[in-house]
mmCIF file of C-alpha atoms in Angstrom:
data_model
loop_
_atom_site.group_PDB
_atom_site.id
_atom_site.type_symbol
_atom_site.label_atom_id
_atom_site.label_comp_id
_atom_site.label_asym_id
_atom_site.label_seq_id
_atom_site.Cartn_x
_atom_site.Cartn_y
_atom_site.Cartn_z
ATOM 1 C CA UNK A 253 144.252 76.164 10.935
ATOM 2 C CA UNK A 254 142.225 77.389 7.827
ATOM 3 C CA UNK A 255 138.546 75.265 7.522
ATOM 4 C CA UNK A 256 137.192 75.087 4.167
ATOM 5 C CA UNK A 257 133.430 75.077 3.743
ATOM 6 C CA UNK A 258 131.982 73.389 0.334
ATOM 7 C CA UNK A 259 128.562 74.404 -0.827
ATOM 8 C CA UNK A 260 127.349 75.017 2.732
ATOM 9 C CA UNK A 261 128.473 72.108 4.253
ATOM 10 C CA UNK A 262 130.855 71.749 7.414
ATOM 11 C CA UNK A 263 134.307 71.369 7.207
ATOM 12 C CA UNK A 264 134.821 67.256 8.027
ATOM 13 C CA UNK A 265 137.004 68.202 11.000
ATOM 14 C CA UNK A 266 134.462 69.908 12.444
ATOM 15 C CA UNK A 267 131.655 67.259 12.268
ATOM 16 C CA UNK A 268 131.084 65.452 15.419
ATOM 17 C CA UNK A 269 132.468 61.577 15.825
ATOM 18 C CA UNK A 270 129.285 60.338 16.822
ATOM 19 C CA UNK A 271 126.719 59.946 13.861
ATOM 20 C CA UNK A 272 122.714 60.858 14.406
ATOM 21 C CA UNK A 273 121.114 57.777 15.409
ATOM 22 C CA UNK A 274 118.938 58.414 11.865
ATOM 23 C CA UNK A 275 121.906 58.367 9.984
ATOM 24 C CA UNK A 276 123.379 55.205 8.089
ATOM 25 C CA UNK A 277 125.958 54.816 5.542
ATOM 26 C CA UNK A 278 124.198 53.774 2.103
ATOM 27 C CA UNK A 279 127.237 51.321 1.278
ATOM 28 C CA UNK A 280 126.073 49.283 4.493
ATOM 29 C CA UNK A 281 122.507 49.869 3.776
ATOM 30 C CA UNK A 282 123.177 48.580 0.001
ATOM 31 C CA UNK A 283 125.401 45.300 0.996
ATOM 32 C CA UNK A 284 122.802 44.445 3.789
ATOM 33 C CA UNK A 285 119.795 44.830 1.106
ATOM 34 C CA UNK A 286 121.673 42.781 -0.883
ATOM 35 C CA UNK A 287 122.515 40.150 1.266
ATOM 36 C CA UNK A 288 118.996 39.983 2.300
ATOM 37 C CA UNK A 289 117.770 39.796 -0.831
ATOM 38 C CA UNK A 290 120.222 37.206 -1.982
ATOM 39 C CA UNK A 291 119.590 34.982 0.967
ATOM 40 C CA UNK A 292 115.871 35.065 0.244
ATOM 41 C CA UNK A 293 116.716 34.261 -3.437
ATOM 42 C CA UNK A 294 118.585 31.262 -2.314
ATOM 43 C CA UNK A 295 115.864 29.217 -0.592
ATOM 44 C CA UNK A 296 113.076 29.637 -3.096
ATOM 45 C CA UNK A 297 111.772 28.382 -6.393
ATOM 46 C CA UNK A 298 110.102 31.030 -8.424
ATOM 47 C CA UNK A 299 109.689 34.776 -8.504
ATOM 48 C CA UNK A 300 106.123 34.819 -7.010
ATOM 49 C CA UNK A 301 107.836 32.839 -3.749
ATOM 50 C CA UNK A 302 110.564 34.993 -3.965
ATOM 51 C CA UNK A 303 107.810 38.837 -3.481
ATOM 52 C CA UNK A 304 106.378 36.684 -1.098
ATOM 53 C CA UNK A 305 109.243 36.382 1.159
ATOM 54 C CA UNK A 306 110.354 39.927 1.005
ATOM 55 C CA UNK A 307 107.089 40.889 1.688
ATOM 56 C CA UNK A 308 106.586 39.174 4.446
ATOM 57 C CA UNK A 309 109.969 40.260 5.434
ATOM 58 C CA UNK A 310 109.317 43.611 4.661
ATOM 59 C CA UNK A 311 105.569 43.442 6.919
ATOM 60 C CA UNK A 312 108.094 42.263 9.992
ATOM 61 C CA UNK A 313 110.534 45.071 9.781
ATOM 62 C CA UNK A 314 107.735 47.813 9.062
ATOM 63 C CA UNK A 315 105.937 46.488 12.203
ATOM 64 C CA UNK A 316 108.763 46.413 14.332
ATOM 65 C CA UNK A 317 109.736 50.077 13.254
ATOM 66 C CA UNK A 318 105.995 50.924 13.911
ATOM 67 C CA UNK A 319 106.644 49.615 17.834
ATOM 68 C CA UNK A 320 109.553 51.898 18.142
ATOM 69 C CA UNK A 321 108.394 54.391 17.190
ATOM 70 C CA UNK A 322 105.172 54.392 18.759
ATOM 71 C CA UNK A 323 107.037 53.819 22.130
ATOM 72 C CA UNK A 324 109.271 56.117 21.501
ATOM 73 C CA UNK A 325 106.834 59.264 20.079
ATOM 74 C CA UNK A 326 104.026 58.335 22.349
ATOM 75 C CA UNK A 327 105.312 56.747 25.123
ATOM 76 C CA UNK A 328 103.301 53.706 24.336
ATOM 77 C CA UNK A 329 99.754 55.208 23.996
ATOM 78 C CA UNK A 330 97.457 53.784 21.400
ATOM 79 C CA UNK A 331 95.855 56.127 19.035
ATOM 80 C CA UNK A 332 92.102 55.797 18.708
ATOM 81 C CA UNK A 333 91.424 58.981 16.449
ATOM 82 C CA UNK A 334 91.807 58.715 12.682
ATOM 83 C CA UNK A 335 93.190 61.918 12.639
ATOM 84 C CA UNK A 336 95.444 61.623 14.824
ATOM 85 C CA UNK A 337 96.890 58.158 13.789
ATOM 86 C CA UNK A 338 97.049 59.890 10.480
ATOM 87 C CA UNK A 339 99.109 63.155 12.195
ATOM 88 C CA UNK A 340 101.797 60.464 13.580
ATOM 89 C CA UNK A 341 102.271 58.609 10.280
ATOM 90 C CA UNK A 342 102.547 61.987 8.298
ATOM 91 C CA UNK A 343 105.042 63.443 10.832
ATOM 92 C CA UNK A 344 107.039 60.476 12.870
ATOM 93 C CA UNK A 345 106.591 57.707 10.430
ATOM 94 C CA UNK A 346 107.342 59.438 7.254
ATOM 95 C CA UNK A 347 110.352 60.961 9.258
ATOM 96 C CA UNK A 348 111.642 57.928 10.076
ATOM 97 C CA UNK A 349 111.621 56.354 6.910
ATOM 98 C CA UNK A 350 112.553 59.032 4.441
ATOM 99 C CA UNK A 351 114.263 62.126 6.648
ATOM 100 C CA UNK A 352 111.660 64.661 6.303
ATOM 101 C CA UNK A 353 107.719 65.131 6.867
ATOM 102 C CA UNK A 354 105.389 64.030 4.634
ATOM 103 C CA UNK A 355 104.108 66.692 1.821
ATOM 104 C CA UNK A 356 101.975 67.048 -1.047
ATOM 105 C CA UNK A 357 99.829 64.478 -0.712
ATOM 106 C CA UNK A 358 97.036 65.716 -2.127
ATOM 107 C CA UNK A 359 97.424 65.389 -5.019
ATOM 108 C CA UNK A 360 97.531 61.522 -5.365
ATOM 109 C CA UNK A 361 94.328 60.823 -7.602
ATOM 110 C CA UNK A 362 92.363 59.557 -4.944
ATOM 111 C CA UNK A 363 89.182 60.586 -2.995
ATOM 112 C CA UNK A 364 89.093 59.770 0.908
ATOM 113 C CA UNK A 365 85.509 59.274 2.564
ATOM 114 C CA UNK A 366 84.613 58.533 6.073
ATOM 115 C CA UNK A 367 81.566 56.144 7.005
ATOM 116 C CA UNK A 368 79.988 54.956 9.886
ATOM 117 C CA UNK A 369 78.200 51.394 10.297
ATOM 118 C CA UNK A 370 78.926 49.377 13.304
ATOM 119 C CA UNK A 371 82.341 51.402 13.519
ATOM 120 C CA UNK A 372 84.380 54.124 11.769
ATOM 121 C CA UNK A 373 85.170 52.974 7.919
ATOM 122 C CA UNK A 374 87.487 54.610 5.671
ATOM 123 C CA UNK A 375 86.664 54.112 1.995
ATOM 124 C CA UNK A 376 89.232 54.820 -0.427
ATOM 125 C CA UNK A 377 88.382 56.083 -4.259
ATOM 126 C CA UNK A 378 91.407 55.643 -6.477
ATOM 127 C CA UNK A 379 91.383 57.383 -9.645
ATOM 128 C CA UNK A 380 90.764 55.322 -12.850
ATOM 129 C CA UNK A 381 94.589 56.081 -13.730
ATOM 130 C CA UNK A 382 95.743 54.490 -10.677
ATOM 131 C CA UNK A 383 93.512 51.676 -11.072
ATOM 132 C CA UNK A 384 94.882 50.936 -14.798
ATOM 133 C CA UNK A 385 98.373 51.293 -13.891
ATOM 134 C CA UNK A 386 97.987 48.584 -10.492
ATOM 135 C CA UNK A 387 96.175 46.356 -13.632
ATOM 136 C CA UNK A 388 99.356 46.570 -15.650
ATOM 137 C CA UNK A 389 101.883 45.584 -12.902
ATOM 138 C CA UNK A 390 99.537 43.042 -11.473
ATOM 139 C CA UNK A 391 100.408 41.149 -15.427
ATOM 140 C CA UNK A 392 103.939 41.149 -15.107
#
């Protein structure tokens, strides 16, 4: 039997049944967004109830994600280093949401300082730009 291979890919027949647990069809993806969305839509009033609920949806999933993969990566340790905490999100979390590791980052117009009073404080200095565009979406 001949197997054809298409710009580098596999032949079908030769892919196993069993998909990657990371893997997910984007026409179930899309008709579950939707539904979610139109569900949401359904039981409120205006537009500003309507970010509300998605976000709050949204805050529900993220943190559930966050527990699996915490227990998952480290076994249910809590990270008490910045940098480290920042290591998992870069590598795991970013995985897990968009397939690959996070990269070029730095250059996002923002400066990142570290302070200490009465505990460890991050302070984060976004870049006029940034600022002004936030501004403009914050008036829609």
């Amino acid at each position: 039997m001949e197997t054809r291979f298409t710009r580098g890919k596999s032949a079908i027949l030769e892919r196993p049944l069993s998909r990657p647990k990371t893997e997910v069809s984007v026409s179930a993806f899309a008709l579950l967004f939707s539904e979610v969305v139109q569900y949401c839509q359904s039981r409120v009033y205006s537009v500003s109830e309507l970010q509300a609920r998605l976000a709050e949806l949204g805050q529900r999933v993220g943190g559930s994600l966050l527990d699996v993969l915490v227990l998952r990566e480290k076994n249910g340790r809590r990270e008490t280093k910045v940098l480290n905490i920042l290591l998992f999100i870069k590598v795991s979390v970013w995985k897990a949401l968009f397939g690959k590791e996070a990269d070029k980052l730095d250059g996002f117009p923002a400066k990142v300082t570290v302070h200490w009073h009465k505990g460890t404080t991050l302070m984060i200095k976004f870049d006029e730009t940034v600022i002004a565009r936030d501004k403009a979406l914050e008036g829609r």
